[in-house]
Amino acid sequence: MNYESSVMNSALINGDLEALRRVPKADLHNHFVLGGSRRYLRECTGKEINPITRPLSSMDEMHAWNAQNIGDYFNSSEGRRMLINAAFEQVKEDGVTILEIGEDVWGLGEFFHGNIDELVNAFETSHKEIAPEIELRLQIGMSRHCDIDYLEDCLSHFWGCKAFYSIDLYGDELAQPIENFKSIYRRAKAEGLRLKAHVGEWGTAEDVRRAVEILELDEIQHGIAAADDPSVIQFLVDNHIRLNITPSSNFLLGRVKELKSHPIAKLYRSGVDVTINSDDVLIFDSDVSKEYMRLYQCGCLTAEELNDIRKNGLKTI
Ligand SMILES: [Zn+2]
């Protein structure tokens, strides 16, 4: 066992979160707007943003939390930059060494004067100033409820920009059929982007398979519903599809009954490429180190399995 693996192993066994924070790890499912450091935002704004502590019964409750704790407060170029800084502060505190985050296409006109270089610069400046040692993978984000013509119009400013690594689709998974996004994903593939989408969080195992087939996805954010169907599990294994899973978020949004029986264990033990990530730290109190610790302490995965998943997330693909 190498040095980092043995630190991880004893950190889990001893319940030592600080030691766990010093072990390198990836965060490949992080929405920076709600992914910031609570401490940093309190210091900058005086605002105390508290996480939820019990499972919510719907996405509406999450939106209500959002309105109460975040609201319009950060809806300015300055506010957006503060949230980007907060995200880098947070992952630095967490010991993350590979971070995949990015702006929603909607944010370009709203916060960066429609100037793609200004948008990219905002992320790269925060990266350089706060956590230059972290590998940043910049992502293009889209909300699933948006009209396709509108998205294509926004995306025309992003195509051709070599700073981006991946594209992701999120928001209400049931808002419109996945087929509607096919042309966008064909173009994204031609642009050399890694293709991701949020699927199988609220939807079914079949939704996961269809999204991979139709959009030619490389990775799925969540995808936990796949665990309900052995043929979909095998499909993910055979096609080397990665699932970027966020356990506390799944529990607090009522997608799983308890952490102990989270489907990540079944998916991992079936040979699916899985990673462990934060999703939205401010609402779910779910930094990556805590996610590893919780999965160990509830008995969902062993220390050896968790270390294997950690190392898997750090692999270049
Ligand atoms: Zn997400």
mmCIF file of C-alpha atoms and ligand atoms in Angstrom:
data_model
loop_
_atom_site.group_PDB
_atom_site.id
_atom_site.type_symbol
_atom_site.label_atom_id
_atom_site.label_comp_id
_atom_site.label_asym_id
_atom_site.label_seq_id
_atom_site.Cartn_x
_atom_site.Cartn_y
_atom_site.Cartn_z
ATOM 1 C CA MET A 1 0.000 0.000 0.000
ATOM 2 C CA ASN A 2 1.482 3.397 -0.917
ATOM 3 C CA TYR A 3 1.757 6.285 1.524
ATOM 4 C CA GLU A 4 -1.473 8.057 0.498
ATOM 5 C CA SER A 5 -3.482 4.837 0.615
ATOM 6 C CA SER A 6 -2.212 4.039 4.095
ATOM 7 C CA VAL A 7 -3.031 7.579 5.325
ATOM 8 C CA MET A 8 -6.540 7.179 3.849
ATOM 9 C CA ASN A 9 -6.958 3.767 5.442
ATOM 10 C CA SER A 10 -6.009 4.882 8.945
ATOM 11 C CA ALA A 11 -7.947 8.168 8.587
ATOM 12 C CA LEU A 12 -11.127 6.186 7.874
ATOM 13 C CA ILE A 13 -10.535 3.664 10.654
ATOM 14 C CA ASN A 14 -9.698 6.396 13.203
ATOM 15 C CA GLY A 15 -12.481 8.768 12.095
ATOM 16 C CA ASP A 16 -9.807 11.394 11.405
ATOM 17 C CA LEU A 17 -11.415 13.820 8.947
ATOM 18 C CA GLU A 18 -8.437 16.192 8.969
ATOM 19 C CA ALA A 19 -6.091 13.390 7.861
ATOM 20 C CA LEU A 20 -8.594 12.388 5.181
ATOM 21 C CA ARG A 21 -8.587 15.958 3.873
ATOM 22 C CA ARG A 22 -4.835 15.659 3.191
ATOM 23 C CA VAL A 23 -5.290 12.684 0.844
ATOM 24 C CA PRO A 24 -5.587 13.624 -2.874
ATOM 25 C CA LYS A 25 -9.061 13.160 -4.332
ATOM 26 C CA ALA A 26 -11.213 14.253 -7.269
ATOM 27 C CA ASP A 27 -14.488 16.201 -7.245
ATOM 28 C CA LEU A 28 -16.097 15.633 -10.644
ATOM 29 C CA HIS A 29 -19.663 16.571 -9.712
ATOM 30 C CA ASN A 30 -19.641 20.019 -8.126
ATOM 31 C CA HIS A 31 -22.029 22.883 -8.937
ATOM 32 C CA PHE A 32 -19.866 25.799 -7.906
ATOM 33 C CA VAL A 33 -22.798 28.134 -7.172
ATOM 34 C CA LEU A 34 -23.697 25.998 -4.147
ATOM 35 C CA GLY A 35 -20.231 24.497 -3.805
ATOM 36 C CA GLY A 36 -18.499 27.264 -1.881
ATOM 37 C CA SER A 37 -16.723 27.427 1.436
ATOM 38 C CA ARG A 38 -19.144 28.392 4.216
ATOM 39 C CA ARG A 39 -16.285 30.059 6.110
ATOM 40 C CA TYR A 40 -15.150 32.122 3.105
ATOM 41 C CA LEU A 41 -18.671 33.324 2.284
ATOM 42 C CA ARG A 42 -19.296 34.260 5.923
ATOM 43 C CA GLU A 43 -16.050 36.248 5.987
ATOM 44 C CA CYS A 44 -16.922 38.036 2.734
ATOM 45 C CA THR A 45 -20.610 38.736 3.363
ATOM 46 C CA GLY A 46 -21.393 38.206 7.055
ATOM 47 C CA LYS A 47 -24.051 35.752 5.837
ATOM 48 C CA GLU A 48 -24.383 32.443 7.661
ATOM 49 C CA ILE A 49 -25.457 29.755 5.184
ATOM 50 C CA ASN A 50 -26.597 26.638 7.019
ATOM 51 C CA PRO A 51 -26.990 23.220 5.387
ATOM 52 C CA ILE A 52 -30.161 21.175 5.605
ATOM 53 C CA THR A 53 -30.129 18.435 8.218
ATOM 54 C CA ARG A 54 -33.078 16.236 7.269
ATOM 55 C CA PRO A 55 -34.189 14.745 3.976
ATOM 56 C CA LEU A 56 -36.265 17.071 1.777
ATOM 57 C CA SER A 57 -39.420 15.763 0.198
ATOM 58 C CA SER A 58 -39.117 17.514 -3.176
ATOM 59 C CA MET A 59 -36.949 19.705 -5.385
ATOM 60 C CA ASP A 60 -39.351 22.545 -4.495
ATOM 61 C CA GLU A 61 -38.056 22.433 -0.925
ATOM 62 C CA MET A 62 -34.525 22.678 -2.270
ATOM 63 C CA HIS A 63 -35.517 25.724 -4.315
ATOM 64 C CA ALA A 64 -37.059 27.250 -1.181
ATOM 65 C CA TRP A 65 -33.796 26.701 0.721
ATOM 66 C CA ASN A 66 -31.988 28.297 -2.181
ATOM 67 C CA ALA A 67 -34.262 31.331 -2.198
ATOM 68 C CA GLN A 68 -33.842 31.792 1.556
ATOM 69 C CA ASN A 69 -30.066 31.273 1.763
ATOM 70 C CA ILE A 70 -28.697 32.389 -1.593
ATOM 71 C CA GLY A 71 -31.513 34.264 -3.333
ATOM 72 C CA ASP A 72 -30.421 37.143 -5.547
ATOM 73 C CA TYR A 73 -27.579 38.058 -3.244
ATOM 74 C CA PHE A 74 -24.833 36.855 -5.616
ATOM 75 C CA ASN A 75 -26.602 37.801 -8.866
ATOM 76 C CA SER A 76 -23.992 40.238 -10.126
ATOM 77 C CA SER A 77 -20.606 39.956 -11.843
ATOM 78 C CA GLU A 78 -18.960 40.574 -8.484
ATOM 79 C CA GLY A 79 -21.187 38.114 -6.641
ATOM 80 C CA ARG A 80 -20.596 35.421 -9.234
ATOM 81 C CA ARG A 81 -16.825 35.877 -8.891
ATOM 82 C CA MET A 82 -17.204 35.604 -5.123
ATOM 83 C CA LEU A 83 -18.948 32.233 -5.563
ATOM 84 C CA ILE A 84 -16.196 31.037 -7.897
ATOM 85 C CA ASN A 85 -13.573 32.039 -5.318
ATOM 86 C CA ALA A 86 -15.600 30.308 -2.603
ATOM 87 C CA ALA A 87 -15.642 27.080 -4.622
ATOM 88 C CA PHE A 88 -11.849 27.069 -4.935
ATOM 89 C CA GLU A 89 -11.490 27.873 -1.212
ATOM 90 C CA GLN A 90 -13.764 24.956 -0.397
ATOM 91 C CA VAL A 91 -12.012 22.319 -2.507
ATOM 92 C CA LYS A 92 -8.648 23.486 -1.220
ATOM 93 C CA GLU A 93 -9.841 22.953 2.378
ATOM 94 C CA ASP A 94 -11.143 19.535 1.322
ATOM 95 C CA GLY A 95 -7.862 18.350 -0.242
ATOM 96 C CA VAL A 96 -9.361 18.006 -3.717
ATOM 97 C CA THR A 97 -6.677 17.739 -6.428
ATOM 98 C CA ILE A 98 -8.875 17.445 -9.551
ATOM 99 C CA LEU A 99 -11.908 19.726 -9.819
ATOM 100 C CA GLU A 100 -14.477 19.773 -12.601
ATOM 101 C CA ILE A 101 -16.714 22.864 -12.471
ATOM 102 C CA GLY A 102 -18.076 25.471 -14.812
ATOM 103 C CA GLU A 103 -20.626 28.108 -15.617
ATOM 104 C CA ASP A 104 -24.142 27.673 -16.948
ATOM 105 C CA VAL A 105 -24.447 28.950 -20.528
ATOM 106 C CA TRP A 106 -27.024 31.388 -19.166
ATOM 107 C CA GLY A 107 -24.352 33.006 -16.970
ATOM 108 C CA LEU A 108 -22.268 34.236 -19.910
ATOM 109 C CA GLY A 109 -24.567 37.133 -20.788
ATOM 110 C CA GLU A 110 -25.766 37.629 -17.237
ATOM 111 C CA PHE A 111 -22.411 37.957 -15.445
ATOM 112 C CA PHE A 112 -19.630 38.190 -18.044
ATOM 113 C CA HIS A 113 -20.987 40.685 -20.627
ATOM 114 C CA GLY A 114 -21.362 37.885 -23.202
ATOM 115 C CA ASN A 115 -17.581 37.697 -23.398
ATOM 116 C CA ILE A 116 -16.312 34.106 -23.279
ATOM 117 C CA ASP A 117 -12.734 35.166 -22.489
ATOM 118 C CA GLU A 118 -13.997 37.120 -19.481
ATOM 119 C CA LEU A 119 -15.870 34.046 -18.232
ATOM 120 C CA VAL A 120 -12.895 31.712 -18.672
ATOM 121 C CA ASN A 121 -10.625 34.302 -17.073
ATOM 122 C CA ALA A 122 -12.801 34.513 -13.967
ATOM 123 C CA PHE A 123 -12.317 30.780 -13.314
ATOM 124 C CA GLU A 124 -8.646 30.746 -14.271
ATOM 125 C CA THR A 125 -7.847 33.754 -12.091
ATOM 126 C CA SER A 126 -9.522 32.216 -9.024
ATOM 127 C CA HIS A 127 -7.750 28.953 -9.773
ATOM 128 C CA LYS A 128 -4.339 30.629 -10.006
ATOM 129 C CA GLU A 129 -4.814 32.855 -6.980
ATOM 130 C CA ILE A 130 -6.420 30.372 -4.595
ATOM 131 C CA ALA A 131 -5.492 26.821 -5.526
ATOM 132 C CA PRO A 132 -3.005 26.630 -8.437
ATOM 133 C CA GLU A 133 -1.983 23.100 -7.380
ATOM 134 C CA ILE A 134 -5.452 21.770 -8.281
ATOM 135 C CA GLU A 135 -6.130 20.451 -11.799
ATOM 136 C CA LEU A 136 -9.094 22.454 -13.116
ATOM 137 C CA ARG A 137 -11.385 20.883 -15.716
ATOM 138 C CA LEU A 138 -13.677 23.603 -16.962
ATOM 139 C CA GLN A 139 -17.208 22.590 -17.831
ATOM 140 C CA ILE A 140 -20.070 24.041 -19.869
ATOM 141 C CA GLY A 141 -23.390 23.677 -18.033
ATOM 142 C CA MET A 142 -26.976 23.659 -19.317
ATOM 143 C CA SER A 143 -30.350 23.458 -17.605
ATOM 144 C CA ARG A 144 -32.714 20.811 -18.920
ATOM 145 C CA HIS A 145 -35.814 23.031 -18.823
ATOM 146 C CA CYS A 146 -34.349 25.529 -21.309
ATOM 147 C CA ASP A 147 -35.582 25.804 -24.859
ATOM 148 C CA ILE A 148 -33.169 24.126 -27.318
ATOM 149 C CA ASP A 149 -32.978 27.161 -29.624
ATOM 150 C CA TYR A 150 -32.056 29.313 -26.654
ATOM 151 C CA LEU A 151 -29.348 26.850 -25.551
ATOM 152 C CA GLU A 152 -27.924 26.636 -29.066
ATOM 153 C CA ASP A 153 -27.805 30.403 -29.255
ATOM 154 C CA CYS A 154 -25.934 30.614 -25.919
ATOM 155 C CA LEU A 155 -23.617 27.758 -26.896
ATOM 156 C CA SER A 156 -22.563 29.470 -30.123
ATOM 157 C CA HIS A 157 -20.318 31.626 -27.922
ATOM 158 C CA PHE A 158 -18.719 28.581 -26.260
ATOM 159 C CA TRP A 159 -17.980 26.459 -29.343
ATOM 160 C CA GLY A 160 -14.399 26.705 -30.450
ATOM 161 C CA CYS A 161 -13.150 27.825 -27.039
ATOM 162 C CA LYS A 162 -10.380 25.386 -26.141
ATOM 163 C CA ALA A 163 -10.514 26.148 -22.405
ATOM 164 C CA PHE A 164 -13.428 23.747 -21.834
ATOM 165 C CA TYR A 165 -13.058 20.079 -20.930
ATOM 166 C CA SER A 166 -16.652 18.842 -20.683
ATOM 167 C CA ILE A 167 -20.354 19.610 -21.044
ATOM 168 C CA ASP A 168 -23.110 18.742 -18.554
ATOM 169 C CA LEU A 169 -26.913 18.888 -18.449
ATOM 170 C CA TYR A 170 -28.737 19.352 -15.134
ATOM 171 C CA GLY A 171 -31.884 20.720 -13.504
ATOM 172 C CA ASP A 172 -35.259 18.995 -13.711
ATOM 173 C CA GLU A 173 -34.475 15.569 -15.175
ATOM 174 C CA LEU A 174 -38.070 15.144 -16.309
ATOM 175 C CA ALA A 175 -38.411 18.581 -17.986
ATOM 176 C CA GLN A 176 -38.089 17.415 -21.616
ATOM 177 C CA PRO A 177 -37.068 14.282 -23.554
ATOM 178 C CA ILE A 178 -33.355 13.533 -23.766
ATOM 179 C CA GLU A 179 -33.667 13.234 -27.581
ATOM 180 C CA ASN A 180 -34.101 17.017 -27.748
ATOM 181 C CA PHE A 181 -30.444 17.466 -26.788
ATOM 182 C CA LYS A 182 -29.006 15.168 -29.431
ATOM 183 C CA SER A 183 -27.849 17.881 -31.844
ATOM 184 C CA ILE A 184 -26.136 19.812 -29.032
ATOM 185 C CA TYR A 185 -24.258 16.693 -27.904
ATOM 186 C CA ARG A 186 -23.223 15.849 -31.489
ATOM 187 C CA ARG A 187 -21.667 19.278 -31.773
ATOM 188 C CA ALA A 188 -20.077 19.000 -28.310
ATOM 189 C CA LYS A 189 -18.508 15.701 -29.349
ATOM 190 C CA ALA A 190 -17.125 17.293 -32.513
ATOM 191 C CA GLU A 191 -15.676 20.024 -30.293
ATOM 192 C CA GLY A 192 -13.752 17.318 -28.396
ATOM 193 C CA LEU A 193 -15.639 17.802 -25.136
ATOM 194 C CA ARG A 194 -16.197 15.021 -22.640
ATOM 195 C CA LEU A 195 -19.945 14.343 -22.603
ATOM 196 C CA LYS A 196 -21.843 14.247 -19.307
ATOM 197 C CA ALA A 197 -25.463 14.621 -18.173
ATOM 198 C CA HIS A 198 -27.488 14.323 -14.975
ATOM 199 C CA VAL A 199 -29.588 11.181 -15.409
ATOM 200 C CA GLY A 200 -30.920 8.427 -13.169
ATOM 201 C CA GLU A 201 -31.276 10.612 -10.090
ATOM 202 C CA TRP A 202 -35.065 11.052 -10.453
ATOM 203 C CA GLY A 203 -35.442 8.939 -13.576
ATOM 204 C CA THR A 204 -35.155 5.182 -14.170
ATOM 205 C CA ALA A 205 -32.453 2.701 -15.133
ATOM 206 C CA GLU A 206 -33.839 2.724 -18.668
ATOM 207 C CA ASP A 207 -33.471 6.527 -18.756
ATOM 208 C CA VAL A 208 -29.787 6.032 -17.965
ATOM 209 C CA ARG A 209 -29.291 3.573 -20.833
ATOM 210 C CA ARG A 210 -31.209 5.755 -23.308
ATOM 211 C CA ALA A 211 -29.288 8.912 -22.355
ATOM 212 C CA VAL A 212 -25.964 7.136 -22.895
ATOM 213 C CA GLU A 213 -27.098 5.733 -26.253
ATOM 214 C CA ILE A 214 -28.751 8.879 -27.590
ATOM 215 C CA LEU A 215 -26.266 11.472 -26.370
ATOM 216 C CA GLU A 216 -23.197 9.159 -26.553
ATOM 217 C CA LEU A 217 -22.305 10.085 -22.988
ATOM 218 C CA ASP A 218 -18.906 9.342 -21.478
ATOM 219 C CA GLU A 219 -19.997 9.995 -17.892
ATOM 220 C CA ILE A 220 -23.219 10.338 -15.937
ATOM 221 C CA GLN A 221 -23.854 12.595 -12.972
ATOM 222 C CA HIS A 222 -25.736 10.353 -10.473
ATOM 223 C CA GLY A 223 -27.002 7.420 -12.572
ATOM 224 C CA ILE A 224 -27.870 5.572 -9.367
ATOM 225 C CA ALA A 225 -31.188 4.268 -10.765
ATOM 226 C CA ALA A 226 -29.068 1.961 -12.956
ATOM 227 C CA ALA A 227 -28.640 -0.256 -9.890
ATOM 228 C CA ASP A 228 -32.296 -1.352 -10.291
ATOM 229 C CA ASP A 229 -31.627 -3.204 -13.550
ATOM 230 C CA PRO A 230 -28.803 -5.774 -13.959
ATOM 231 C CA SER A 231 -28.829 -5.322 -17.748
ATOM 232 C CA VAL A 232 -28.225 -1.576 -17.395
ATOM 233 C CA ILE A 233 -25.438 -2.216 -14.883
ATOM 234 C CA GLN A 234 -23.798 -4.541 -17.418
ATOM 235 C CA PHE A 235 -24.347 -1.985 -20.177
ATOM 236 C CA LEU A 236 -22.442 0.627 -18.117
ATOM 237 C CA VAL A 237 -19.621 -1.825 -17.410
ATOM 238 C CA ASP A 238 -19.323 -2.919 -21.052
ATOM 239 C CA ASN A 239 -19.275 0.666 -22.329
ATOM 240 C CA HIS A 240 -16.927 1.997 -19.612
ATOM 241 C CA ILE A 241 -19.388 4.669 -18.530
ATOM 242 C CA ARG A 242 -18.382 6.525 -15.397
ATOM 243 C CA LEU A 243 -20.956 7.498 -12.737
ATOM 244 C CA ASN A 244 -20.068 10.563 -10.658
ATOM 245 C CA ILE A 245 -22.097 9.868 -7.526
ATOM 246 C CA THR A 246 -23.037 12.205 -4.650
ATOM 247 C CA PRO A 247 -24.259 10.095 -1.689
ATOM 248 C CA SER A 248 -25.351 12.746 0.867
ATOM 249 C CA SER A 249 -27.219 14.668 -1.808
ATOM 250 C CA ASN A 250 -29.043 11.459 -2.831
ATOM 251 C CA PHE A 251 -29.996 10.795 0.787
ATOM 252 C CA LEU A 252 -31.085 14.348 1.603
ATOM 253 C CA LEU A 253 -33.167 14.570 -1.575
ATOM 254 C CA GLY A 254 -34.875 11.317 -0.666
ATOM 255 C CA ARG A 255 -33.413 9.341 -3.565
ATOM 256 C CA VAL A 256 -32.075 6.667 -1.202
ATOM 257 C CA LYS A 257 -33.565 5.611 2.147
ATOM 258 C CA GLU A 258 -30.298 5.452 4.052
ATOM 259 C CA LEU A 259 -26.624 5.869 3.283
ATOM 260 C CA LYS A 260 -25.809 2.322 4.374
ATOM 261 C CA SER A 261 -27.831 0.875 1.501
ATOM 262 C CA HIS A 262 -26.720 3.448 -1.104
ATOM 263 C CA PRO A 263 -26.543 1.754 -4.548
ATOM 264 C CA ILE A 264 -22.934 2.883 -5.015
ATOM 265 C CA ALA A 265 -21.829 -0.340 -3.275
ATOM 266 C CA LYS A 266 -23.777 -2.553 -5.684
ATOM 267 C CA LEU A 267 -22.627 -0.555 -8.718
ATOM 268 C CA TYR A 268 -18.972 -0.609 -7.624
ATOM 269 C CA ARG A 269 -19.009 -4.325 -6.787
ATOM 270 C CA SER A 270 -20.578 -5.025 -10.199
ATOM 271 C CA GLY A 271 -17.611 -3.374 -11.895
ATOM 272 C CA VAL A 272 -19.105 0.040 -12.777
ATOM 273 C CA ASP A 273 -16.623 2.939 -12.850
ATOM 274 C CA VAL A 274 -17.853 5.103 -9.946
ATOM 275 C CA THR A 275 -16.500 8.217 -8.239
ATOM 276 C CA ILE A 276 -17.547 10.008 -5.023
ATOM 277 C CA ASN A 277 -18.314 13.742 -5.188
ATOM 278 C CA SER A 278 -19.857 16.698 -3.371
ATOM 279 C CA ASP A 279 -22.705 18.049 -5.588
ATOM 280 C CA ASP A 280 -23.700 21.103 -3.485
ATOM 281 C CA VAL A 281 -21.641 21.497 -0.311
ATOM 282 C CA LEU A 282 -23.533 24.536 1.001
ATOM 283 C CA ILE A 283 -26.874 22.743 1.133
ATOM 284 C CA PHE A 284 -25.804 19.124 1.766
ATOM 285 C CA ASP A 285 -22.682 19.646 3.941
ATOM 286 C CA SER A 286 -21.105 17.136 1.609
ATOM 287 C CA ASP A 287 -17.440 17.872 0.998
ATOM 288 C CA VAL A 288 -15.718 14.889 -0.570
ATOM 289 C CA SER A 289 -13.758 13.936 2.566
ATOM 290 C CA LYS A 290 -16.992 13.796 4.583
ATOM 291 C CA GLU A 291 -18.620 11.682 1.864
ATOM 292 C CA TYR A 292 -15.831 9.070 2.120
ATOM 293 C CA MET A 293 -16.009 9.118 5.915
ATOM 294 C CA ARG A 294 -19.810 8.727 5.985
ATOM 295 C CA LEU A 295 -19.799 5.819 3.533
ATOM 296 C CA TYR A 296 -17.186 4.082 5.672
ATOM 297 C CA GLN A 297 -18.825 4.777 9.031
ATOM 298 C CA CYS A 298 -22.272 3.595 7.954
ATOM 299 C CA GLY A 299 -20.783 0.375 6.566
ATOM 300 C CA CYS A 300 -21.741 0.991 2.933
ATOM 301 C CA LEU A 301 -18.195 0.457 1.594
ATOM 302 C CA THR A 302 -14.959 -0.808 3.181
ATOM 303 C CA ALA A 303 -11.841 1.319 3.610
ATOM 304 C CA GLU A 304 -10.153 -0.658 0.837
ATOM 305 C CA GLU A 305 -13.072 -0.131 -1.552
ATOM 306 C CA LEU A 306 -13.240 3.588 -0.765
ATOM 307 C CA ASN A 307 -9.533 3.965 -1.426
ATOM 308 C CA ASP A 308 -9.910 2.121 -4.717
ATOM 309 C CA ILE A 309 -12.737 4.485 -5.739
ATOM 310 C CA ARG A 310 -10.625 7.489 -4.711
ATOM 311 C CA LYS A 311 -7.702 6.343 -6.859
ATOM 312 C CA ASN A 312 -10.054 5.589 -9.745
ATOM 313 C CA GLY A 313 -11.283 9.198 -9.708
ATOM 314 C CA LEU A 314 -7.725 10.459 -10.027
ATOM 315 C CA LYS A 315 -6.987 8.363 -13.125
ATOM 316 C CA THR A 316 -6.631 10.137 -16.435
ATOM 317 C CA ILE A 317 -9.200 8.902 -18.921
HETATM 318 ZN ZN ZN B 1 -25.625 17.603 -9.597
#
